[in-house]
PDB file of C-alpha atoms and ligand atoms in Angstrom:
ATOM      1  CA  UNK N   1      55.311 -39.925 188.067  1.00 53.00           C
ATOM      2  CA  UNK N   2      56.222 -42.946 190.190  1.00 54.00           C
ATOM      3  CA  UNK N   3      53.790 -45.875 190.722  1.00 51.00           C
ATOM      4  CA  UNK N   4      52.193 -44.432 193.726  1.00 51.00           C
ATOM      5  CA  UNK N   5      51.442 -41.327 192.138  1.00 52.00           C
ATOM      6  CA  UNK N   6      53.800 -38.865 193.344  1.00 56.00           C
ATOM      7  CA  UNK N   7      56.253 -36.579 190.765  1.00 70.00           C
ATOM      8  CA  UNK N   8      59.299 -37.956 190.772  1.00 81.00           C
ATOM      9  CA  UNK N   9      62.061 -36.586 192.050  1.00 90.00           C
ATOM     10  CA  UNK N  10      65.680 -35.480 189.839  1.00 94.00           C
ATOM     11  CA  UNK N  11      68.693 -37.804 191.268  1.00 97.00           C
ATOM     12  CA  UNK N  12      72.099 -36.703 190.015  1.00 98.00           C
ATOM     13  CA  UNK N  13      74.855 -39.061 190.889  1.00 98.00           C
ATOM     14  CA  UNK N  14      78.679 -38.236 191.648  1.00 98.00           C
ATOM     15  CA  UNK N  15      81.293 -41.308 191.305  1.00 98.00           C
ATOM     16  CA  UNK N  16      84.700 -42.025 191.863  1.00 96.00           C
ATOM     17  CA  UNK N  17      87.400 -42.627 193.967  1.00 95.00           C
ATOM     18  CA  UNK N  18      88.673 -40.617 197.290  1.00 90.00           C
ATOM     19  CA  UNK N  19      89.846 -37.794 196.895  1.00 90.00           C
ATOM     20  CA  UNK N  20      88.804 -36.646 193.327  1.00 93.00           C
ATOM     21  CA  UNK N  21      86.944 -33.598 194.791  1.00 92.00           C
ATOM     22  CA  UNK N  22      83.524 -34.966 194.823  1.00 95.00           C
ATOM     23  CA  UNK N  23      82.280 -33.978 197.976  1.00 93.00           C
ATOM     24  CA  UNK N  24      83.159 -30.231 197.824  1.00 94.00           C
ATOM     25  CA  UNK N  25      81.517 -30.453 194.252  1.00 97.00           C
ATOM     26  CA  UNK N  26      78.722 -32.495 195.216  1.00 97.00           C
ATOM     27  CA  UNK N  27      78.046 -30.401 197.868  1.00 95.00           C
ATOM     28  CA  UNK N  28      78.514 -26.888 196.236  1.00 97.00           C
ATOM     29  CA  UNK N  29      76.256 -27.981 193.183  1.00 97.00           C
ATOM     30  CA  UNK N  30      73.570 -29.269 194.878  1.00 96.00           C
ATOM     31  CA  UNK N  31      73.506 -26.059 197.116  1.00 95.00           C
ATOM     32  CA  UNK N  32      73.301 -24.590 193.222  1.00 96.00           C
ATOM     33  CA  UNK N  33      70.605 -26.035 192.111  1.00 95.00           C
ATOM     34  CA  UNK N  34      68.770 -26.546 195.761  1.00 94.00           C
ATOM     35  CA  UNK N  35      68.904 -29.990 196.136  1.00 95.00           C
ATOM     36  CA  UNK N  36      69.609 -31.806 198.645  1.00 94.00           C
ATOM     37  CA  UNK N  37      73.064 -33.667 199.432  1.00 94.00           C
ATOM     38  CA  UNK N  38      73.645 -37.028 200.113  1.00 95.00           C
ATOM     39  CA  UNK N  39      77.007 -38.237 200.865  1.00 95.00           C
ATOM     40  CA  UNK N  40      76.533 -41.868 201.005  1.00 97.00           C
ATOM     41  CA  UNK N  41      80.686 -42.658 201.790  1.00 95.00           C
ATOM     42  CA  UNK N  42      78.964 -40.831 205.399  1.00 96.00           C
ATOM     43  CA  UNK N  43      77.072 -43.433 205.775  1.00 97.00           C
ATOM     44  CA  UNK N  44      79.779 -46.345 205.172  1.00 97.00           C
ATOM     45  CA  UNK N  45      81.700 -44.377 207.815  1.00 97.00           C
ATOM     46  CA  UNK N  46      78.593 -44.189 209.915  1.00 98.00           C
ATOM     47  CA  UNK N  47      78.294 -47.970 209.901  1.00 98.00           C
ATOM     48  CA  UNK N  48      82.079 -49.194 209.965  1.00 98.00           C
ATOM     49  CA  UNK N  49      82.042 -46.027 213.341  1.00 98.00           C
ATOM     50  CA  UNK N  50      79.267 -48.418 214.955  1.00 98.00           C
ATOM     51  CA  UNK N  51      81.307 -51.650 214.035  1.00 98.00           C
ATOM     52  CA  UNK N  52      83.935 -49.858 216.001  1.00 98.00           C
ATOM     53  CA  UNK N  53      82.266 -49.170 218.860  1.00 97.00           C
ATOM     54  CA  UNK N  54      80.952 -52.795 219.156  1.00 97.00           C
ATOM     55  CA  UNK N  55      84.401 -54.756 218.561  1.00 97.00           C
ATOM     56  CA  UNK N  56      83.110 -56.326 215.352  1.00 98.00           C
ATOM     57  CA  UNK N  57      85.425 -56.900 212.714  1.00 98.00           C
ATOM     58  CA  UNK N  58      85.051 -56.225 209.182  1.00 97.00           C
ATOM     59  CA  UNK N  59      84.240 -59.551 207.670  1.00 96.00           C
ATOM     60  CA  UNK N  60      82.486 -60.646 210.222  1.00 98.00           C
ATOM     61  CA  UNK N  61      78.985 -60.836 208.791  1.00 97.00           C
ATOM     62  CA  UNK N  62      76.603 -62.184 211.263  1.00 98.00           C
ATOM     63  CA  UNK N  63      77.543 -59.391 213.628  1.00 98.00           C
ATOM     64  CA  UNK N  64      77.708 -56.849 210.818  1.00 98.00           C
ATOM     65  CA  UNK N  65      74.290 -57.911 209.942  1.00 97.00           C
ATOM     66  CA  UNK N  66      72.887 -58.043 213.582  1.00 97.00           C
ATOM     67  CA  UNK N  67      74.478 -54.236 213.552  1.00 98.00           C
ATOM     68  CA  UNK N  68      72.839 -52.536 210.745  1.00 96.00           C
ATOM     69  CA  UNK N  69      69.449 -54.143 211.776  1.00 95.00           C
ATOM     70  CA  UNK N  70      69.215 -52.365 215.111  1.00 95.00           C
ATOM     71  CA  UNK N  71      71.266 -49.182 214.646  1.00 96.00           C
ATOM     72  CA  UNK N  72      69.505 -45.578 213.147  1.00 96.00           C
ATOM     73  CA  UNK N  73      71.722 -43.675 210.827  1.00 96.00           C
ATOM     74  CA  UNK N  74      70.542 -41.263 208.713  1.00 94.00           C
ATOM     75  CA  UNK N  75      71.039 -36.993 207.850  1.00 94.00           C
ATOM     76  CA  UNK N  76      70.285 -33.999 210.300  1.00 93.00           C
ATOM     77  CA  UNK N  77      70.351 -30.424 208.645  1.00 86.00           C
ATOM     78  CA  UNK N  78      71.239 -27.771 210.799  1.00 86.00           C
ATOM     79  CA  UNK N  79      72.777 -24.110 210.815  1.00 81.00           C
ATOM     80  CA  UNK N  80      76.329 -25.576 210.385  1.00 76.00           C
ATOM     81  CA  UNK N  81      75.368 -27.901 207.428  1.00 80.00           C
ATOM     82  CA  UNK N  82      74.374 -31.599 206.851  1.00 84.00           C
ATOM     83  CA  UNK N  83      75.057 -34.216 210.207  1.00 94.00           C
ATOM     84  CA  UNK N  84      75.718 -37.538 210.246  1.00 96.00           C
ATOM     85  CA  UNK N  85      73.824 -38.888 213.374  1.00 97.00           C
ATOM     86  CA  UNK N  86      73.846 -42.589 214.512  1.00 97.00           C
ATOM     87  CA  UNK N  87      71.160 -43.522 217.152  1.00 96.00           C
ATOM     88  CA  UNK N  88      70.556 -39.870 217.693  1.00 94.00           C
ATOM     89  CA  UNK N  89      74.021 -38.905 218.356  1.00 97.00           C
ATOM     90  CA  UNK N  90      75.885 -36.609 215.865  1.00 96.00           C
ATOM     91  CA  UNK N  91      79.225 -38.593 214.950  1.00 97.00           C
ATOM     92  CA  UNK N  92      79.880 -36.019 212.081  1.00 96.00           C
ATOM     93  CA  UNK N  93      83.448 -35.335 212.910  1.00 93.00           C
ATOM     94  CA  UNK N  94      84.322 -38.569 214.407  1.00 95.00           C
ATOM     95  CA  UNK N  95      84.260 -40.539 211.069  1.00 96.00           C
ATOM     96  CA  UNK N  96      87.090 -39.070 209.153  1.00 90.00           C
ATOM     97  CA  UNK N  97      90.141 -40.497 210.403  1.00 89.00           C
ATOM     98  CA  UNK N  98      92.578 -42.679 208.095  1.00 87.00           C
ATOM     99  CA  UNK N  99      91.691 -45.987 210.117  1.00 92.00           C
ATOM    100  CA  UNK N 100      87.864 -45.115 209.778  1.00 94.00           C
ATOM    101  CA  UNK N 101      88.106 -44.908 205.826  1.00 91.00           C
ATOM    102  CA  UNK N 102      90.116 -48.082 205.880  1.00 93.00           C
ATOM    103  CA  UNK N 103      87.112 -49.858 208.151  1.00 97.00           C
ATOM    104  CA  UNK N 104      84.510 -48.003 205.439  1.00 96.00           C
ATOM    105  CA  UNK N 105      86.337 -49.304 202.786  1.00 93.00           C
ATOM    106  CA  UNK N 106      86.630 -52.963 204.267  1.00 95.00           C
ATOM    107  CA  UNK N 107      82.722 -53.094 205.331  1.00 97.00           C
ATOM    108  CA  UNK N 108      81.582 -51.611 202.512  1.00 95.00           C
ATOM    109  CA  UNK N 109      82.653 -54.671 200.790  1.00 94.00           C
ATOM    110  CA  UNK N 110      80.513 -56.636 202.644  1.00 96.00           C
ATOM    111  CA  UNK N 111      76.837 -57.661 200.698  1.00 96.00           C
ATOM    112  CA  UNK N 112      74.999 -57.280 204.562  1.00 97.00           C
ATOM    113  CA  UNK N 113      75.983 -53.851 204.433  1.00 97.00           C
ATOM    114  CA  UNK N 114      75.635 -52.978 201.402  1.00 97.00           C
ATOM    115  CA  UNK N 115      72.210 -54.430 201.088  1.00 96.00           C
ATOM    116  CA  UNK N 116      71.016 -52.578 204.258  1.00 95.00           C
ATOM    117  CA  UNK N 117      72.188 -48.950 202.712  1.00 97.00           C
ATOM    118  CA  UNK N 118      70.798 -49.420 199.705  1.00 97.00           C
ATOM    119  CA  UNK N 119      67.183 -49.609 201.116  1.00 95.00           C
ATOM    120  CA  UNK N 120      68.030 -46.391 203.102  1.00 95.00           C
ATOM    121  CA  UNK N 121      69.835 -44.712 200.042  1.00 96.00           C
ATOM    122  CA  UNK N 122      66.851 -45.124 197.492  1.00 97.00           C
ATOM    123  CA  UNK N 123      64.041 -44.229 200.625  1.00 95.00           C
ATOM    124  CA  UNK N 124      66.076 -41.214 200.590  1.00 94.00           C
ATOM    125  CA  UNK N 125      66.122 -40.616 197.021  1.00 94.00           C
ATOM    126  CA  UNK N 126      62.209 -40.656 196.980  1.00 94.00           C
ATOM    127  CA  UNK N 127      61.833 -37.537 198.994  1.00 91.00           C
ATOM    128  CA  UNK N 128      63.241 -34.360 196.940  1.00 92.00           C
ATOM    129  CA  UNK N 129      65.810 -33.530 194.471  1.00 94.00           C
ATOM    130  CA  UNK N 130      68.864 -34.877 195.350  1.00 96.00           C
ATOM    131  CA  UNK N 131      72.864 -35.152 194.504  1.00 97.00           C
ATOM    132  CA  UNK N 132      74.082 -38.454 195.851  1.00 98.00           C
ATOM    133  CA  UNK N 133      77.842 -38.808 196.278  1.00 97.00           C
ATOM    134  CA  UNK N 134      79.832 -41.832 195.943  1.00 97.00           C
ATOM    135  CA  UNK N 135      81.311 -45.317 194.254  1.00 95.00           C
ATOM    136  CA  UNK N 136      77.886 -47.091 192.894  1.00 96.00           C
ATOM    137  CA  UNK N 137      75.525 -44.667 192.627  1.00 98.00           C
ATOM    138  CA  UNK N 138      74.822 -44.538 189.512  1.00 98.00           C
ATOM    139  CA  UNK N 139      75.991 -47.956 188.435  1.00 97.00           C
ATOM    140  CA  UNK N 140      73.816 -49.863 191.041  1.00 97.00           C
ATOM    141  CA  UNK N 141      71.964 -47.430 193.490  1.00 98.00           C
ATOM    142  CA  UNK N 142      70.393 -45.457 191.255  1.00 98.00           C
ATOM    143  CA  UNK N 143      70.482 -46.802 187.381  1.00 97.00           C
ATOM    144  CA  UNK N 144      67.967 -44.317 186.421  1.00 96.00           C
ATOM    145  CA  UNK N 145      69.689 -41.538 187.561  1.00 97.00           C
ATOM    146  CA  UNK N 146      69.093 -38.099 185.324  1.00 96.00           C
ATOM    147  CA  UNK N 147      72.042 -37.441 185.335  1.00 97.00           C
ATOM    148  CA  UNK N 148      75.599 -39.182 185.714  1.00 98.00           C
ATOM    149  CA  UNK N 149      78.514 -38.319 186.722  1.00 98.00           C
ATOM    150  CA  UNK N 150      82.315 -40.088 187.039  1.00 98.00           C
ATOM    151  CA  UNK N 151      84.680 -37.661 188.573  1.00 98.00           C
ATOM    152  CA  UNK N 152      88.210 -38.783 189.143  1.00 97.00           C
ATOM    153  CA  UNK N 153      91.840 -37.804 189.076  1.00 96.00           C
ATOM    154  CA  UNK N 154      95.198 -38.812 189.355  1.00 95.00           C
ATOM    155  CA  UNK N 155      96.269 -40.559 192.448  1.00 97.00           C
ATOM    156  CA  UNK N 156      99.139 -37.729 193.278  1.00 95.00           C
ATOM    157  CA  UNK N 157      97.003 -34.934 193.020  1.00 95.00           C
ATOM    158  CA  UNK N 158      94.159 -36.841 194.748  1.00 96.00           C
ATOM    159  CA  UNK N 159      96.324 -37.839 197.578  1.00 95.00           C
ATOM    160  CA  UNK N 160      98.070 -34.421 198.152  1.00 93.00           C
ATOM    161  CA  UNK N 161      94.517 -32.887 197.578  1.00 91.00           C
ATOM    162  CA  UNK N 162      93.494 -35.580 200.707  1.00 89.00           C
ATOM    163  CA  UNK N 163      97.049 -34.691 203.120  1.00 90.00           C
ATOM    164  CA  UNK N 164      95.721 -31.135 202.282  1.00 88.00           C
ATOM    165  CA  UNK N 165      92.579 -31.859 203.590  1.00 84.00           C
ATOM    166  CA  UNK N 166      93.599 -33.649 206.520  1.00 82.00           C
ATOM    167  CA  UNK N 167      96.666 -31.438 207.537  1.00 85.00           C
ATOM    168  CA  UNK N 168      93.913 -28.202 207.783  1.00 82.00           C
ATOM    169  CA  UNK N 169      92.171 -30.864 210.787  1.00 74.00           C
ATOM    170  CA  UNK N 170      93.538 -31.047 214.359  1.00 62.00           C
ATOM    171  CA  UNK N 171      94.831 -34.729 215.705  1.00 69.00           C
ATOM    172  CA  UNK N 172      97.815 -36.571 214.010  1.00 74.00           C
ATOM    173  CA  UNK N 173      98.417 -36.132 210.437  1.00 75.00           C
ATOM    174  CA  UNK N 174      99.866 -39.091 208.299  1.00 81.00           C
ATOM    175  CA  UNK N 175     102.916 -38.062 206.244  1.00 87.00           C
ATOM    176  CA  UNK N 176     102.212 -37.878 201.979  1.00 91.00           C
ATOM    177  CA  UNK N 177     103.730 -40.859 201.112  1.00 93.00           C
ATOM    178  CA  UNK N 178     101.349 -42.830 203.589  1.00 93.00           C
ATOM    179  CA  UNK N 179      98.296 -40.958 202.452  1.00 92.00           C
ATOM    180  CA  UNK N 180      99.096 -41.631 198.653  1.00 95.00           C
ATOM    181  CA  UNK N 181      99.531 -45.440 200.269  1.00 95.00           C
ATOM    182  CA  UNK N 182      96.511 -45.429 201.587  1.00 92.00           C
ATOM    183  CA  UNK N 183      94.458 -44.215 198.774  1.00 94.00           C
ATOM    184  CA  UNK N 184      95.805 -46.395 196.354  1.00 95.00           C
ATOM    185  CA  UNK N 185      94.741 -49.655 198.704  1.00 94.00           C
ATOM    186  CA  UNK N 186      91.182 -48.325 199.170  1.00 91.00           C
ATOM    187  CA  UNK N 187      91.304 -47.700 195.521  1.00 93.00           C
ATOM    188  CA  UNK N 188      91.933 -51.118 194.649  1.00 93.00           C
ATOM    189  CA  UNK N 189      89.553 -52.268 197.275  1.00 91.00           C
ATOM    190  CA  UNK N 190      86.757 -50.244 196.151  1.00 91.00           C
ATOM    191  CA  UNK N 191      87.649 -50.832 192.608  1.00 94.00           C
ATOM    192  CA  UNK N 192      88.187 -54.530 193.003  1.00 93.00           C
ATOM    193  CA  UNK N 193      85.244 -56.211 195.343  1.00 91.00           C
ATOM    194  CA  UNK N 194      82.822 -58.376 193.940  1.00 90.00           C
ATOM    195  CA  UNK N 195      79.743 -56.321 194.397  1.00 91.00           C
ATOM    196  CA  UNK N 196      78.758 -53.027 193.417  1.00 91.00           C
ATOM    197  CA  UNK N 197      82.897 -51.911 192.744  1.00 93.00           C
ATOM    198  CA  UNK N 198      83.830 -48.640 191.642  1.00 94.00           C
ATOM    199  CA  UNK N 199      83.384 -47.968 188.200  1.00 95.00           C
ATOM    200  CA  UNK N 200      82.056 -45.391 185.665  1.00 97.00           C
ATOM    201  CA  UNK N 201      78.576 -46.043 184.314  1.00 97.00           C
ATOM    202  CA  UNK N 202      78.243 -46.504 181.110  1.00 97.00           C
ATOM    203  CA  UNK N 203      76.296 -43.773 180.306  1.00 97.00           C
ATOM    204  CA  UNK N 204      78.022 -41.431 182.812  1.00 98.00           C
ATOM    205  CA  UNK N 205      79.533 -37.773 181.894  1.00 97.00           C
ATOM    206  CA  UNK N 206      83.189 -38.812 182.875  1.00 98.00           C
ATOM    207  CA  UNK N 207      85.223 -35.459 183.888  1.00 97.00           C
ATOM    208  CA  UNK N 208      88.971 -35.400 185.054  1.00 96.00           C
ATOM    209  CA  UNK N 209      89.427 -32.789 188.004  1.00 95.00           C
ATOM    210  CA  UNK N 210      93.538 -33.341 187.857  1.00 96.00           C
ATOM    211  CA  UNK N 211      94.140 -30.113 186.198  1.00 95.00           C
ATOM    212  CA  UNK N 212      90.630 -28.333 187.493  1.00 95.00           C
ATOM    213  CA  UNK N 213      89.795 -26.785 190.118  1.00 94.00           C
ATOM    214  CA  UNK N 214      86.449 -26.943 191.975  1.00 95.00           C
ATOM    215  CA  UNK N 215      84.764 -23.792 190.184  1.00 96.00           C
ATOM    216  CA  UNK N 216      85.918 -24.729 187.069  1.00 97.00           C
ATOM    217  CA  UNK N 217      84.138 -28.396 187.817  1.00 97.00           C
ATOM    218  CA  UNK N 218      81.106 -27.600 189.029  1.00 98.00           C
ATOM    219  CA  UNK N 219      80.314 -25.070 186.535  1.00 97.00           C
ATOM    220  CA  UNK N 220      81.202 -27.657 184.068  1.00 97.00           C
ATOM    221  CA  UNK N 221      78.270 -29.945 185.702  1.00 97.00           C
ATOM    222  CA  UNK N 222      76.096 -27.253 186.166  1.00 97.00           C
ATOM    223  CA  UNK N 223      75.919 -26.387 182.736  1.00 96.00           C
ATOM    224  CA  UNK N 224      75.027 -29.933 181.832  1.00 95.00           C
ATOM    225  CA  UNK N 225      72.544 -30.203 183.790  1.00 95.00           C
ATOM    226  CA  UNK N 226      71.079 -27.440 182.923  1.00 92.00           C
ATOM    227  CA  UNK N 227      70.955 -28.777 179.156  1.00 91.00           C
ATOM    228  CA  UNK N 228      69.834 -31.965 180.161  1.00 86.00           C
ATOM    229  CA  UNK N 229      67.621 -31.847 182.692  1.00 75.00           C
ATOM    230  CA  UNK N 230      64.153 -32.372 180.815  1.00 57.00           C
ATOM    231  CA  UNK N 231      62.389 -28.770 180.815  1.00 50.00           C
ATOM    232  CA  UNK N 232      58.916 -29.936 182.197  1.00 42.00           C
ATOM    233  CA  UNK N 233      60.727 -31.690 185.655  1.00 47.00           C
ATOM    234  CA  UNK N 234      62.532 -28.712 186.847  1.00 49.00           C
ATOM    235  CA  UNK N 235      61.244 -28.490 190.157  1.00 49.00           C
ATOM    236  CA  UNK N 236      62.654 -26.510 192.096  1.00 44.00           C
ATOM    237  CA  UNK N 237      63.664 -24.523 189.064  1.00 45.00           C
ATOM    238  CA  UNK N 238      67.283 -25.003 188.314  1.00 48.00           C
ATOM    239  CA  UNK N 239      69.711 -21.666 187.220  1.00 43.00           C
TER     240      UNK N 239
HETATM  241  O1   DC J 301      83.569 -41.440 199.950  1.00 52.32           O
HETATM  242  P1   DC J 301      84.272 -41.942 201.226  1.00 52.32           P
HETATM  243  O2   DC J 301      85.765 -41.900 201.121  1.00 52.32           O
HETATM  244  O3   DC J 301      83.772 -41.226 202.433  1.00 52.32           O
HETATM  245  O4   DC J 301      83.822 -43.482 201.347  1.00 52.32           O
HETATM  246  C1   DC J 301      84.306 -44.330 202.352  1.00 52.32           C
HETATM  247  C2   DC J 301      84.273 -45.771 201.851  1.00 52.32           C
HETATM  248  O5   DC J 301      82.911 -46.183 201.703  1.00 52.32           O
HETATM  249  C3   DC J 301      84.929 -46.005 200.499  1.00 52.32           C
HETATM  250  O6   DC J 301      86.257 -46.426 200.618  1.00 52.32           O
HETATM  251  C4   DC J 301      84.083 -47.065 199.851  1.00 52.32           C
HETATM  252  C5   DC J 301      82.760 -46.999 200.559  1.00 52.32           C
HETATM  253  N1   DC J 301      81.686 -46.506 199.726  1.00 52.32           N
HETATM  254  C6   DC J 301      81.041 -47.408 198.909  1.00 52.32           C
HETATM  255  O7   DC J 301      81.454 -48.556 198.839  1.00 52.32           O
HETATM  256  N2   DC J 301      79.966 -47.023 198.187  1.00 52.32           N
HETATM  257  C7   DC J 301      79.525 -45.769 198.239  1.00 52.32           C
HETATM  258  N3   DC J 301      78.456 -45.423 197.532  1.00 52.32           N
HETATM  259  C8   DC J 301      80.190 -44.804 199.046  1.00 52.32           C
HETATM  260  C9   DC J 301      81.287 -45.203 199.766  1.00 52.32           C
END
């Protein structure tokens, strides 16, 4: 139970670095189990779209700060899956472009923006049964997590996984080299800022998805959850 009373809700967390297939496996085990999904890299995207919008550049803190105070971001769920909306417009597909991840990856560093999403990731983590995707979920979002999970692989098959992903899109495509490029500076971003970097936590299931493919990981997950998950907190039943 949590301290007001109500039964507290599973959170499974899914970390690591772009492209290492979390969010098709985040997404397809959650619908699994019938929890919700939370992809909280949306939500860096969501707030480095709004910085955008507004001219304010990514270390610039006061504005940053001014932003995340006044804007509303959160999930929709609708026919055609989960939407990102910001002040009650869906941005969804407008926050996957190469500069956009660069701008996620440079607010995201930020404490002001980090401190605002945390507040909004853990609210949401109090409502039902959730998988949360992304870098510090379970190291600093949610350190009680049930479960953990670090799911990464190598940068060539991440980045070609990523051109793949990008290609089957519309608009201008980068070429491989650039996307490998890319991915390896976000990595080292992500990896190397001062607060909440990406890491494994310590007591998370680490999987490598280089030579896997996306059934083959999320029945691997499934099945520990499924051993792990305390009997007497299944709920919704899980399986
Ligand atoms: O998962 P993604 O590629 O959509 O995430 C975009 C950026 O957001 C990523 O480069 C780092 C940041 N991010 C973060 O710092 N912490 C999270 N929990 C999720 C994403």
């Amino acid at each position: 139970m949590d301290t007001d009373g109500r039964k507290k809700k599973i959170i499974i967390t899914i970390d690591g670095p772009a492209g290492a297939g979390k969010t098709t496996v985040s997404k397809l085990l959650a619908q699994r189990l019938g929890f919700r999904y939370i992809d909280t890299g949306a939500l860096y995207r969501g707030i480095a779209y709004a910085a955008s919008q507004a001219n304010i550049a990514s270390d610039d803190d006061k504005a940053l700060e001014k932003l995340c105070g006044k804007i509303h971001l959160g999930f929709e769920e609708i026919a055609m899956g989960l939407r990102l909306v910001l002040n009650q417009t869906d941005i969804t597909d407008k926050i996957r472009s190469p500069e956009l991840s660069m701008k996620a990856s440079a607010i995201s560093a930020r404490p002001v923006v980090r401190d605002c999403l945390l507040i909004l990731q853990r609210f949401l983590g109090k409502q039902t049964h959730a998988v949360f995707e992304g870098r510090d979920m379970g190291t600093v979002v949610f350190p009680e997590a049930d479960i953990k999970f670090y799911l990464d692989a190598n940068l060539s098959v991440r980045a070609t996984r990523r051109f793949e992903e990008l290609s089957c899109k519309s608009g201008d495509v980068p070429d491989p080299k650039t996307v490998e490029t890319e991915m390896a500076i976000r990595d080292k971003n992500d990896s190397s800022r001062q607060i909440a970097p990406l890491k494994p936590a310590k007591d998370a299931i680490q999987i490598d998805s280089t030579n896997l493919n996306v059934q083959q990981v999320v029945q691997a997950m499934f099945e520990l959850v499924q051993q792990m998950c305390p009997k007497g907190n299944q709920e919704p039943k899980i399986g």
